[in-house]
XYZ file of C-alpha atoms in Angstrom:
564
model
C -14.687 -58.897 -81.797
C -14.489 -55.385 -80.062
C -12.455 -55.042 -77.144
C -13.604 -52.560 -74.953
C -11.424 -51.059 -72.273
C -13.393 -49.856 -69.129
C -11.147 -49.879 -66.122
C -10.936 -47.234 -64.150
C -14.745 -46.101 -65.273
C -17.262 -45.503 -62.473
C -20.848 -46.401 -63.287
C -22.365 -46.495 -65.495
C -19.729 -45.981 -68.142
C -18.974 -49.496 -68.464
C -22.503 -50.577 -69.008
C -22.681 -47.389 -71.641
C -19.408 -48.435 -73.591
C -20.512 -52.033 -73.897
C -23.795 -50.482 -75.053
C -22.369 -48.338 -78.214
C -19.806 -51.402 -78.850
C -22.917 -53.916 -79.695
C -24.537 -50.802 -81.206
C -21.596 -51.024 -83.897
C -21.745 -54.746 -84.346
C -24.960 -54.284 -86.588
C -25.633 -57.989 -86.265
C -23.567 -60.688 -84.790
C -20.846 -60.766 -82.970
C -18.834 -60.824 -79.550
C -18.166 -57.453 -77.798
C -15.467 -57.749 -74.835
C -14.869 -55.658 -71.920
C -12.512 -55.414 -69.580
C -13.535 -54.027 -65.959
C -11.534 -53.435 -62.590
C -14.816 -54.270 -59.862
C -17.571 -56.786 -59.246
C -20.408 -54.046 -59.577
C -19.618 -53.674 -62.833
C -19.648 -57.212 -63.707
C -22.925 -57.360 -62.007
C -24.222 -54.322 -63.770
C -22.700 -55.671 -67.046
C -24.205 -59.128 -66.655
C -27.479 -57.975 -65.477
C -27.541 -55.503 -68.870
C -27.427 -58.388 -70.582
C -30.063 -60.736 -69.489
C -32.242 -57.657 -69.893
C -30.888 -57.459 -73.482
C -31.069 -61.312 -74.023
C -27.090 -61.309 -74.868
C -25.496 -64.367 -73.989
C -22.764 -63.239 -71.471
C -19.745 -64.923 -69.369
C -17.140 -63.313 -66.768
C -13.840 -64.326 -65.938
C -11.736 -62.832 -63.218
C -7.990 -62.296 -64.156
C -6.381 -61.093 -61.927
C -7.045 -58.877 -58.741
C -9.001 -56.013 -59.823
C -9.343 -57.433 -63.415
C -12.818 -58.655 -64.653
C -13.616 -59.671 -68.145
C -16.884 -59.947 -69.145
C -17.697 -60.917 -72.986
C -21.367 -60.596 -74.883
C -22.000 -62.598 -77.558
C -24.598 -61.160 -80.066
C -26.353 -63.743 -82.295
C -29.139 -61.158 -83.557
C -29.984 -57.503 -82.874
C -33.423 -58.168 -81.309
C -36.704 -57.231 -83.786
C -37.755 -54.512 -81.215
C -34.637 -52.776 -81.220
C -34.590 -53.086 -84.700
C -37.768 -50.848 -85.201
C -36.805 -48.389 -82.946
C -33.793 -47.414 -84.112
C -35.375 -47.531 -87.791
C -37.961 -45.100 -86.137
C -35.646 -42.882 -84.781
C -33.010 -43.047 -87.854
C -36.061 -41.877 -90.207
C -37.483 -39.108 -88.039
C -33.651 -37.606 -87.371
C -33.564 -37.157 -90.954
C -36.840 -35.607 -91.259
C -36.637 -32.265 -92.715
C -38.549 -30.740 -90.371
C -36.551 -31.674 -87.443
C -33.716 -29.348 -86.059
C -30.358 -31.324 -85.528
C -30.059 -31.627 -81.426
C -27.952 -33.471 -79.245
C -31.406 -35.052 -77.789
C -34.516 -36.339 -78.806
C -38.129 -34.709 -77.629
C -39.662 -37.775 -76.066
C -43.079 -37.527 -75.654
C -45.174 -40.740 -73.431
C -48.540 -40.212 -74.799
C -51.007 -41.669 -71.962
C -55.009 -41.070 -72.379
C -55.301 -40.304 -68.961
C -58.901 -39.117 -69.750
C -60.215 -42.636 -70.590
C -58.721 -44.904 -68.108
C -60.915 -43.967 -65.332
C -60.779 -43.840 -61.785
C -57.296 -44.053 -60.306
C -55.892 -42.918 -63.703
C -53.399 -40.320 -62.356
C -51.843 -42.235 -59.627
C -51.218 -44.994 -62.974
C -50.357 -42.228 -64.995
C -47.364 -41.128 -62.739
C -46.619 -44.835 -62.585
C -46.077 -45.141 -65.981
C -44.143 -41.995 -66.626
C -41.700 -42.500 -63.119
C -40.860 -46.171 -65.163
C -40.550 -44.635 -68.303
C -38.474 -41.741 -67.107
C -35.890 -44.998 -65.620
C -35.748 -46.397 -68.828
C -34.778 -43.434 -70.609
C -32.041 -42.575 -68.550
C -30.059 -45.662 -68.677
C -30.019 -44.683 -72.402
C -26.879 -42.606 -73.685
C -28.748 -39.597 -73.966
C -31.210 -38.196 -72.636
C -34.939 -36.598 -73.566
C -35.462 -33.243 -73.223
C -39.451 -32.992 -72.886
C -41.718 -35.860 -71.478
C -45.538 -34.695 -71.288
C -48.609 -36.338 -70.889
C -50.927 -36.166 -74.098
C -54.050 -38.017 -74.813
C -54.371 -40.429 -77.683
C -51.477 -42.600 -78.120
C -47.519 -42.532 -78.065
C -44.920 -40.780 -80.632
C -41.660 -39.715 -80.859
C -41.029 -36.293 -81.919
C -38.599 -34.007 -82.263
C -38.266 -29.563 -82.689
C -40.264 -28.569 -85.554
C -43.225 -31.322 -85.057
C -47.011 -29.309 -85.539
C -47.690 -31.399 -81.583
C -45.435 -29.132 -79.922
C -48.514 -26.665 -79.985
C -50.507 -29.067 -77.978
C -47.501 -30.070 -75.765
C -46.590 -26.834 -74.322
C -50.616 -26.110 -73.950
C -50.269 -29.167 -71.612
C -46.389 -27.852 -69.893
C -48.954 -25.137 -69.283
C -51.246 -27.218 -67.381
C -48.337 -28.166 -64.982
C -48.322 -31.612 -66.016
C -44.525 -31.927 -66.938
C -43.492 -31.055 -63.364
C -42.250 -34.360 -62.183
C -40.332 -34.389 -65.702
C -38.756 -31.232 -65.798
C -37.543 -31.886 -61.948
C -35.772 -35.097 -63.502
C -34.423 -33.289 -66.720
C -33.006 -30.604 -63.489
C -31.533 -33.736 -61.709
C -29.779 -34.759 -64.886
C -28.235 -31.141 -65.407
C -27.345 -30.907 -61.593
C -25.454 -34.094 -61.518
C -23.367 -33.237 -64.501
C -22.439 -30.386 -62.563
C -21.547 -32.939 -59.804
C -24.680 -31.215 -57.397
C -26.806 -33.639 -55.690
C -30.301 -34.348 -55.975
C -31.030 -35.556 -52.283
C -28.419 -35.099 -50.429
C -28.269 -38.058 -47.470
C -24.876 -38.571 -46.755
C -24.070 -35.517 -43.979
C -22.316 -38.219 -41.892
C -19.645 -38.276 -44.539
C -19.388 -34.617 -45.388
C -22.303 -31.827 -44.832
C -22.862 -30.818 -49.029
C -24.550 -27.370 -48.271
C -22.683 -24.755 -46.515
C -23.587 -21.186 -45.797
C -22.998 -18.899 -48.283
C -20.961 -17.022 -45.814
C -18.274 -20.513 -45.641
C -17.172 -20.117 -49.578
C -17.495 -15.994 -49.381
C -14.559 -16.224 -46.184
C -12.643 -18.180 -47.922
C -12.300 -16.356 -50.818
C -11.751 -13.107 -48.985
C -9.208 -14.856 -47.212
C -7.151 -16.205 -50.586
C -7.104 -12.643 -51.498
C -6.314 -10.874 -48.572
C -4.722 -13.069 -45.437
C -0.908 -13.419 -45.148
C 0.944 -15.834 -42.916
C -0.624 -15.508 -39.304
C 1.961 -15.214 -36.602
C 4.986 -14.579 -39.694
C 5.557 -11.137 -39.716
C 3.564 -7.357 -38.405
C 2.463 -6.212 -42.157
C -1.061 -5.884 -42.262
C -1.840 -8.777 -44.331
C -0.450 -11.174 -41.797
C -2.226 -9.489 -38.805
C -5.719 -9.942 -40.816
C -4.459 -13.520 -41.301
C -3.607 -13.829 -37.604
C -6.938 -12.383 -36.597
C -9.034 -15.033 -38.649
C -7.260 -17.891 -37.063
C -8.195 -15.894 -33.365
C -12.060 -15.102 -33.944
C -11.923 -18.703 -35.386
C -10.783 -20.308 -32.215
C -12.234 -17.821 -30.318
C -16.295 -19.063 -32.063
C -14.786 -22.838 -31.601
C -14.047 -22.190 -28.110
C -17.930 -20.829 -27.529
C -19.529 -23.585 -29.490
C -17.837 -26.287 -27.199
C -17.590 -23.829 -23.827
C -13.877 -23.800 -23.480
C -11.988 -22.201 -21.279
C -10.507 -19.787 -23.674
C -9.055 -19.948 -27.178
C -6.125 -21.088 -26.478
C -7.734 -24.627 -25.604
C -8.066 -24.994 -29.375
C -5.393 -26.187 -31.910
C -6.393 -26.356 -35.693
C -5.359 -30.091 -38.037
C -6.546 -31.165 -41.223
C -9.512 -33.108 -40.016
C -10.383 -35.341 -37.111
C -8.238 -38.210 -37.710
C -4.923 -35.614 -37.486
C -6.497 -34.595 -34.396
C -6.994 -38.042 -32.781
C -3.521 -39.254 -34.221
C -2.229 -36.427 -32.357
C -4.342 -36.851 -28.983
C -3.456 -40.970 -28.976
C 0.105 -40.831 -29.629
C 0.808 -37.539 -27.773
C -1.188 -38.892 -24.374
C 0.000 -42.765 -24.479
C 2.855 -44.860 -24.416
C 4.771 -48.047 -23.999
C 3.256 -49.633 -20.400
C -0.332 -47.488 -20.382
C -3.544 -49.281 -21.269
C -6.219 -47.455 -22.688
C -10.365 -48.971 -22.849
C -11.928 -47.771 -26.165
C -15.142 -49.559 -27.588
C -15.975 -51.464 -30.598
C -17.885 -48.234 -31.874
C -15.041 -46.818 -33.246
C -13.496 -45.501 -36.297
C -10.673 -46.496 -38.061
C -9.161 -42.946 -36.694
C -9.218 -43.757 -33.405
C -8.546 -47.799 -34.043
C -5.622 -47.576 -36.273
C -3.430 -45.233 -33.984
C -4.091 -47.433 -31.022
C -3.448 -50.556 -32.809
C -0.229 -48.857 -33.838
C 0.027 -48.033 -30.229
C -0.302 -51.518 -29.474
C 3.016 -52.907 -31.472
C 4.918 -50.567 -29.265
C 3.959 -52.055 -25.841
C 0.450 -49.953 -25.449
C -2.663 -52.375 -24.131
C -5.806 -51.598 -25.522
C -9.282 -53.228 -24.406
C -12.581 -52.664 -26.303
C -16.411 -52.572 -24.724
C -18.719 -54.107 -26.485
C -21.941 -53.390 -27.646
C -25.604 -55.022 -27.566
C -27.724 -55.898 -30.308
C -28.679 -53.000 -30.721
C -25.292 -51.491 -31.189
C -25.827 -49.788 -27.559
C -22.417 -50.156 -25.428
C -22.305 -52.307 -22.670
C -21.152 -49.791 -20.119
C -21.145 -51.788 -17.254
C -17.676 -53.323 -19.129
C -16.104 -49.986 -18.470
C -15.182 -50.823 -14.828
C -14.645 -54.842 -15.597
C -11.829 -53.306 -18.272
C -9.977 -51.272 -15.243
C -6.250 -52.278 -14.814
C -4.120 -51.068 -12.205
C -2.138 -49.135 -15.293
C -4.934 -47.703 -17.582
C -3.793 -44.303 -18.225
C -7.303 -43.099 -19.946
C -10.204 -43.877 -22.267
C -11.217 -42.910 -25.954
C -14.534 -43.222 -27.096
C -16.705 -41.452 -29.786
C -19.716 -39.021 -29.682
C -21.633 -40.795 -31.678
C -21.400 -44.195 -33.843
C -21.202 -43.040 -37.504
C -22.686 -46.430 -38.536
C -25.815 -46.651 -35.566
C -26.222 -43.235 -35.138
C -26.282 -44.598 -30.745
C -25.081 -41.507 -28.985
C -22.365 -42.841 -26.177
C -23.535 -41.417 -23.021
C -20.612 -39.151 -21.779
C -21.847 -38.207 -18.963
C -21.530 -41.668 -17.295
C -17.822 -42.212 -19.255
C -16.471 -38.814 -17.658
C -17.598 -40.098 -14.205
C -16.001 -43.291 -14.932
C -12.958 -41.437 -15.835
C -12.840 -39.223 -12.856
C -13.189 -41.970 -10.473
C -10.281 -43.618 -11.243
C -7.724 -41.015 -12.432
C -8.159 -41.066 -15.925
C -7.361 -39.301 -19.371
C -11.163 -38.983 -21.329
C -10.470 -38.090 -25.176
C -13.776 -37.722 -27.243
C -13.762 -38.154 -31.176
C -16.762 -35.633 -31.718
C -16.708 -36.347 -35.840
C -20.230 -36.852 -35.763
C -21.696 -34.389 -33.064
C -19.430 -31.488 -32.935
C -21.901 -29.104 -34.223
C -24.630 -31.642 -34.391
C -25.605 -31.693 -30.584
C -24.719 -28.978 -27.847
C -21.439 -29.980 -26.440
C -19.744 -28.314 -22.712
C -15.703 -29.685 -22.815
C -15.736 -28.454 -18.668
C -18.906 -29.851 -17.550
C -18.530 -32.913 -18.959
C -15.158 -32.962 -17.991
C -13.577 -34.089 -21.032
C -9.979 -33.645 -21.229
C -9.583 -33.965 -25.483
C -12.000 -33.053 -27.808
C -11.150 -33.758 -31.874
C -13.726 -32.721 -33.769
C -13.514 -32.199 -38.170
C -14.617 -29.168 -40.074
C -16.414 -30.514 -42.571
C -19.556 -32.090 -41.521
C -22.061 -30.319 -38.775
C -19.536 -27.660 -38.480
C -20.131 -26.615 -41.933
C -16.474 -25.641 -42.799
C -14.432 -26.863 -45.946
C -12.603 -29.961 -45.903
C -9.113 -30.133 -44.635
C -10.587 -28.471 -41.826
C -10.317 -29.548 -38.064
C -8.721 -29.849 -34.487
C -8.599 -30.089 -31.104
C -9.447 -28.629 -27.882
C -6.886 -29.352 -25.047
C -8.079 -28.994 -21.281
C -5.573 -25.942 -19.654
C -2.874 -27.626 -18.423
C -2.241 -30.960 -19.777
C 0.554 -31.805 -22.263
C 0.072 -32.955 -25.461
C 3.505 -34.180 -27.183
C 3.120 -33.071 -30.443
C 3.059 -35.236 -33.743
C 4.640 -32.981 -36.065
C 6.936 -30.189 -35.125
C 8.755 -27.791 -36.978
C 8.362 -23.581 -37.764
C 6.361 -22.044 -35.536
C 7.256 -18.309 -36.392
C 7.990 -17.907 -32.239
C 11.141 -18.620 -30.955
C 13.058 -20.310 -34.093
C 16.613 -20.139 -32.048
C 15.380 -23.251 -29.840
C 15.963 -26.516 -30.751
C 12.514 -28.085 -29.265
C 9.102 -27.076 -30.423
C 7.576 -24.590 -28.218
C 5.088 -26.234 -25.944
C 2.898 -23.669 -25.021
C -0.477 -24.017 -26.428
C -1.553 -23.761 -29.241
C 1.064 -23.248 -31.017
C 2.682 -26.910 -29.335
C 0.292 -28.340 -31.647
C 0.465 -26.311 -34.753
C 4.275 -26.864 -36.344
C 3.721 -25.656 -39.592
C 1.875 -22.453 -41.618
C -1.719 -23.206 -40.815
C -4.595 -23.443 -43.336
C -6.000 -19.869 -43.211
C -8.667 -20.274 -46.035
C -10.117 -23.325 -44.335
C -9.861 -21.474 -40.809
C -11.451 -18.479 -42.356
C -14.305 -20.805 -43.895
C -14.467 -22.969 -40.632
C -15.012 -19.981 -38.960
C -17.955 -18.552 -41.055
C -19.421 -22.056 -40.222
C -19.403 -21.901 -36.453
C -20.241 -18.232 -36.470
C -23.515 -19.153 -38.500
C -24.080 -22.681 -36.585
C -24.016 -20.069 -32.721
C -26.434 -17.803 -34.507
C -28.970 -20.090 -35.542
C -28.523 -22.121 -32.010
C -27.155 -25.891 -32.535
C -30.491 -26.723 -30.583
C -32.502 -25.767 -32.737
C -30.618 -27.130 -36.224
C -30.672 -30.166 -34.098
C -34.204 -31.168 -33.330
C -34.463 -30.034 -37.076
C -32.252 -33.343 -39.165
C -33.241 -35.327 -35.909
C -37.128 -35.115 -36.449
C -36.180 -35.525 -40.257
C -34.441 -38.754 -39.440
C -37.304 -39.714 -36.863
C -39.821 -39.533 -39.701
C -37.482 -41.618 -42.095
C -37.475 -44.297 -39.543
C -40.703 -44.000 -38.763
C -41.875 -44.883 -42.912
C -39.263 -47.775 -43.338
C -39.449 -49.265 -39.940
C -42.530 -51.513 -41.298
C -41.703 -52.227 -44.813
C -40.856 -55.504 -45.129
C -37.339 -56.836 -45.567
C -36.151 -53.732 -43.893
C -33.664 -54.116 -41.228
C -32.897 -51.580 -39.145
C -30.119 -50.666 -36.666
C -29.451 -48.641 -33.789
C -31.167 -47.846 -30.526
C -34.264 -45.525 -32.071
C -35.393 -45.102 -28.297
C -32.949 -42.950 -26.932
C -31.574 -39.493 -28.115
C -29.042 -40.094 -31.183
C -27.192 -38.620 -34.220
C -29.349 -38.059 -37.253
C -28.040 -41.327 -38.975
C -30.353 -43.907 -40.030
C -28.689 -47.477 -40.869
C -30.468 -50.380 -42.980
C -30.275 -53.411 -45.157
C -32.702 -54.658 -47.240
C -32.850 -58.534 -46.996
C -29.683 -60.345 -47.767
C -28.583 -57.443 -50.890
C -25.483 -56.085 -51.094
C -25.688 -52.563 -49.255
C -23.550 -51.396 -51.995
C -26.057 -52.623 -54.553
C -28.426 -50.725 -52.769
C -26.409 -47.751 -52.574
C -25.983 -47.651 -56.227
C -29.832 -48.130 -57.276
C -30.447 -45.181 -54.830
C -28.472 -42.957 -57.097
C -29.017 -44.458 -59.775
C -32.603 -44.720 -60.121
C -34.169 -42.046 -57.717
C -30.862 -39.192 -57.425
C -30.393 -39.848 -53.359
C -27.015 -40.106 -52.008
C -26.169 -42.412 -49.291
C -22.911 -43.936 -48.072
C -23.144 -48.072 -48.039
C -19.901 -50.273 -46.864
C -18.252 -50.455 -43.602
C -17.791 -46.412 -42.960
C -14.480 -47.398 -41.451
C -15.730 -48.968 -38.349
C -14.949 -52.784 -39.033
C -15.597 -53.730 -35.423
C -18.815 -52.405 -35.168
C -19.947 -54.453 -38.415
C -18.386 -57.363 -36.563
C -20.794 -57.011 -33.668
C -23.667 -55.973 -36.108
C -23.030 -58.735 -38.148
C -22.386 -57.197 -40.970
C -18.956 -57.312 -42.181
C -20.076 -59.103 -45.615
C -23.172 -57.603 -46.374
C -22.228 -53.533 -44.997
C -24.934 -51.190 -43.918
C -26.931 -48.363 -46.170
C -26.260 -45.495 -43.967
C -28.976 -42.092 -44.327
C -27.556 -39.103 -42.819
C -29.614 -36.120 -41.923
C -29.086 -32.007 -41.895
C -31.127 -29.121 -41.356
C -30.291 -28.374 -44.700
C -33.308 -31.398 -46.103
C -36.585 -30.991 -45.917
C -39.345 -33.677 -44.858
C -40.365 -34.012 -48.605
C -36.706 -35.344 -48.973
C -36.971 -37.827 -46.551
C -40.580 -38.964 -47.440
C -38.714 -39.877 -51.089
C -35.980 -41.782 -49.988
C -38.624 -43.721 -47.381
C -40.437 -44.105 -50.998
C -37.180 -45.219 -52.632
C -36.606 -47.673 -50.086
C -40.366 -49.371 -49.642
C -39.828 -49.303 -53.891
C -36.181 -51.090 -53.620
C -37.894 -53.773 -51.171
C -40.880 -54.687 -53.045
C -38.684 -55.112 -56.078
């Protein structure tokens, strides 16, 4: 028996180890491997029906899986290939390489009418096949007259590049490119902005670097290097400050990401005694700090949502309590897309009195945003997603006037004799030496997002999301969610059927190079009033940065996932 050790391996490794282990058997015999998740078990057992192995699992523990292959025969087919390929590898005409020249031989000529839409059939399943092998081909061409293998130094290389010629590779040589690019850990379509935008400026990673090399410690000192730092971290608030039409930049207090920011916001703004009305929409960044809130005397009440995910808004004055301090809501559900109307929140807010915080993760830079005409008195927005900075990017703008308590406190380079954090803003909210690299590359990021006009990068991923909708919305076992009537983040949700969205997620990738995010996103209650805390949601996310060919391949990818 081989024992095969595969935890800790993300797919496909597992399936590839068990693979080369049955490869060694040369006959009989029982390969066993020992895996730390159910998708590989799946993707284990399911190699093996495809196979014909004989297969059982066993769960051992938590995060233990053992699955164990018992080989009675290698199969006749498999038998002849490898004898194929063994002979011509040590064919003296053949140059060693680390891949084979595979070459699917199709008389295209012959089969008549309808013969290349059958021919790109053919090669799109072929293309599959080959790459769940260990290696893969380097040419795949269409020739007339049969099939081969070949490999360098074979006289039908002559004829095969007279065809590459002819253009006919194309769809092969853009998979052989996908291949290369996700060794390097690039994308092939890119659908998962909602997570993290993947394409910056080239202006983001330039101001960064300049900013290793050059920027001190802003606010530590009058050298030169720590005014340049200083004067990044200004013209960065400063763009911040336009893009959301803040008073000034001193509204605007950098954190690592969104979640710092709302951690900050929540336990800085409420206490023992307040209640505070947030909505089942949220994430885990606004839910977790108010549930923490909650242990230490805070109430919290939740709207709910329709069907359709849309909030009922109407619950927003049924919620009111004599000692609700203020509301927290988001832009825009990461896992719908619904936008949450602010408008009618502020006025909710204003009426009685209250605090209105906004987690803008999802539209700051996605959607024009005014902090003073809409009123809102918090706004925590991340770097990394429509404003095109790095990660470990983010923050906070603070309406003039009201008083955060601050989370952390400590060196603030400005009056280091008192004993309390300074509390003018922002340096209330900044203890700490700030991220200048990030600042420098967040800043790049907004400065590029206010000249190209967030209106117009909007209606951009938005009409690329509409026409993604638009192809799935008919296929059938497609299930859609959201409110597709109204205007909305470029997120489109779906299942397909009663399969496992991260099943889904994984055959994306796998077999057609698109990245999507499937699972819960980190907004459990929302699933709960979807319905779908066992199943998850496959969640496409849009930027200006795709193109409509992009989304007319993952429509493809889905209707092909469906019929399967």
């Amino acid at each position: 028996m081989i024992k095969i050790d595969a935890r800790g391996d993300a797919c496909p490794l597992p399936v590839v180890k068990a693979k080369k282990a049955i490869a060694e058997l040369h006959g009989p015999g029982e390969v066993e491997v020992l895996v730390d998740n159910e998708i590989a078990v799946q993707n284990l057992t399911k190699m093996a029906q495809q196979k014909g192995y004989l297969s059982s699992s066993e769960k051992l523990a938590e995060q233990e899986y053992r699955v164990r292959f018992t080989i009675k025969d290698t199969p006749a087919a498999d038998t002849a290939v490898l004898g194929k390929v063994k002979q011509q590898a040590e064919a003296e005409t053949c140059i060693p390489d680390a891949r084979t020249d595979t070459v699917v031989v199709i008389a295209s000529d012959k089969m008549g009418e309808g013969a290349e839409e059958l021919g790109k059939t053919l090669l799109k399943a072929f293309v599959f096949s080959l790459t769940q092998q260990d290696k893969l081909p380097k040419t795949i061409l269409f020739y007339n007259g049969g099939a081969s293998l070949t490999c360098e130094g074979s006289p039908m290389l002559e004829d095969l590049k007279a065809l590459e010629a002819e253009g006919v590779d194309e769809y092969v040589r853009y998979r052989r490119e996908d291949a290369e690019r996700r060794e390097r850990g690039q994308a092939v379509i890119y659908l998962d902005n909602a997570a993290t935008t993947l394409y910056k400026p080239p202006e983001v990673g330039q101001a960064m670097l300049d900013a290793l090399q050059t920027a001190g410690n802003p606010g530590r000192g009058a050298h030169a290097p720590t005014l340049h730092a200083s004067r990044i971290v200004y013209e960065t608030r400063e763009a911040l400050a336009r893009l959301f039409h803040a008073e000034g930049p001193a509204c605007i207090a950098f954190a690592s990401n969104a979640t710092q920011a709302l951690n900050t916001a929540i336990n800085g703004l409420f206490g023992p005694g307040d209640h505070v009305i947030t909505t089942v929409c949220e994430h885990n960044s606004v839910l977790r700090p108010l549930y923490r809130l909650q242990r230490q005397g805070v109430e919290v009440s939740f709207v709910d949502v329709e069907a359709n995910g849309v909030l009922c808004y109407a619950q927003f004055e049924q919620l009111l309590r004599p000692n609700t301090r203020g509301v927290v809501v988001t832009g825009a559900s990461n896992v719908t897309g619904n936008r949450t109307d602010l408008a009618f929140v502020s006025a909710f807010a204003k009426n009685h009195g209250l605090l209105f915080l906004v987690d803008a993760a999802q539209t700051a830079g996605a959607m024009p945003m005014d902090v003073q005409a809409l009123g809102i008195d918090v706004l925590c927005f991340t770097g990394h997603k429509a404003l095109l900075g790095p990660q470990g990017t983010g923050g906070l703008y603070v309406r003039p006037g009201l008083q955060v308590a601050p989370l952390v406190v400590g060196g603030s380079g400005v009056h280091s004799f008192d004993e309390r954090h300074p509390v003018e803003m922002p340096t209330a909210l900044e203890a700490g030496t700030l991220n200048v690299p990030g600042i420098a590359g967040l800043g790049a990021g907004v400065h590029w997002l206010l000249t190209q006009g967030v209106e117009t990068l909007e209606a951009k991923e938005n009409a690329f999301a509409r026409l993604f909708y638009e192809t799935v919305r008919e296929i059938p076992g497609v299930r859609l969610y959201g409110d597709f009537t109204a205007p909305r983040a470029p997120i489109v949700s779906l299942n397909l059927a009663g399969e496992d969205s991260a099943r889904v997620a994984d055959a994306l990738w796998e077999e057609y190079g698109i990245c999507v995010r499937a699972g819960a996103h980190c907004a459990p209650l929302m699933h709960k009033a979807l319905g779908t805390v066992e199943q998850g949601v496959v969640r496409f996310s849009f930027s200006h940065t795709n193109t409509r060919e992009e989304a007319l391949a993952a429509a493809r990818a889905v209707r092909s996932l469906a019929e399967e």
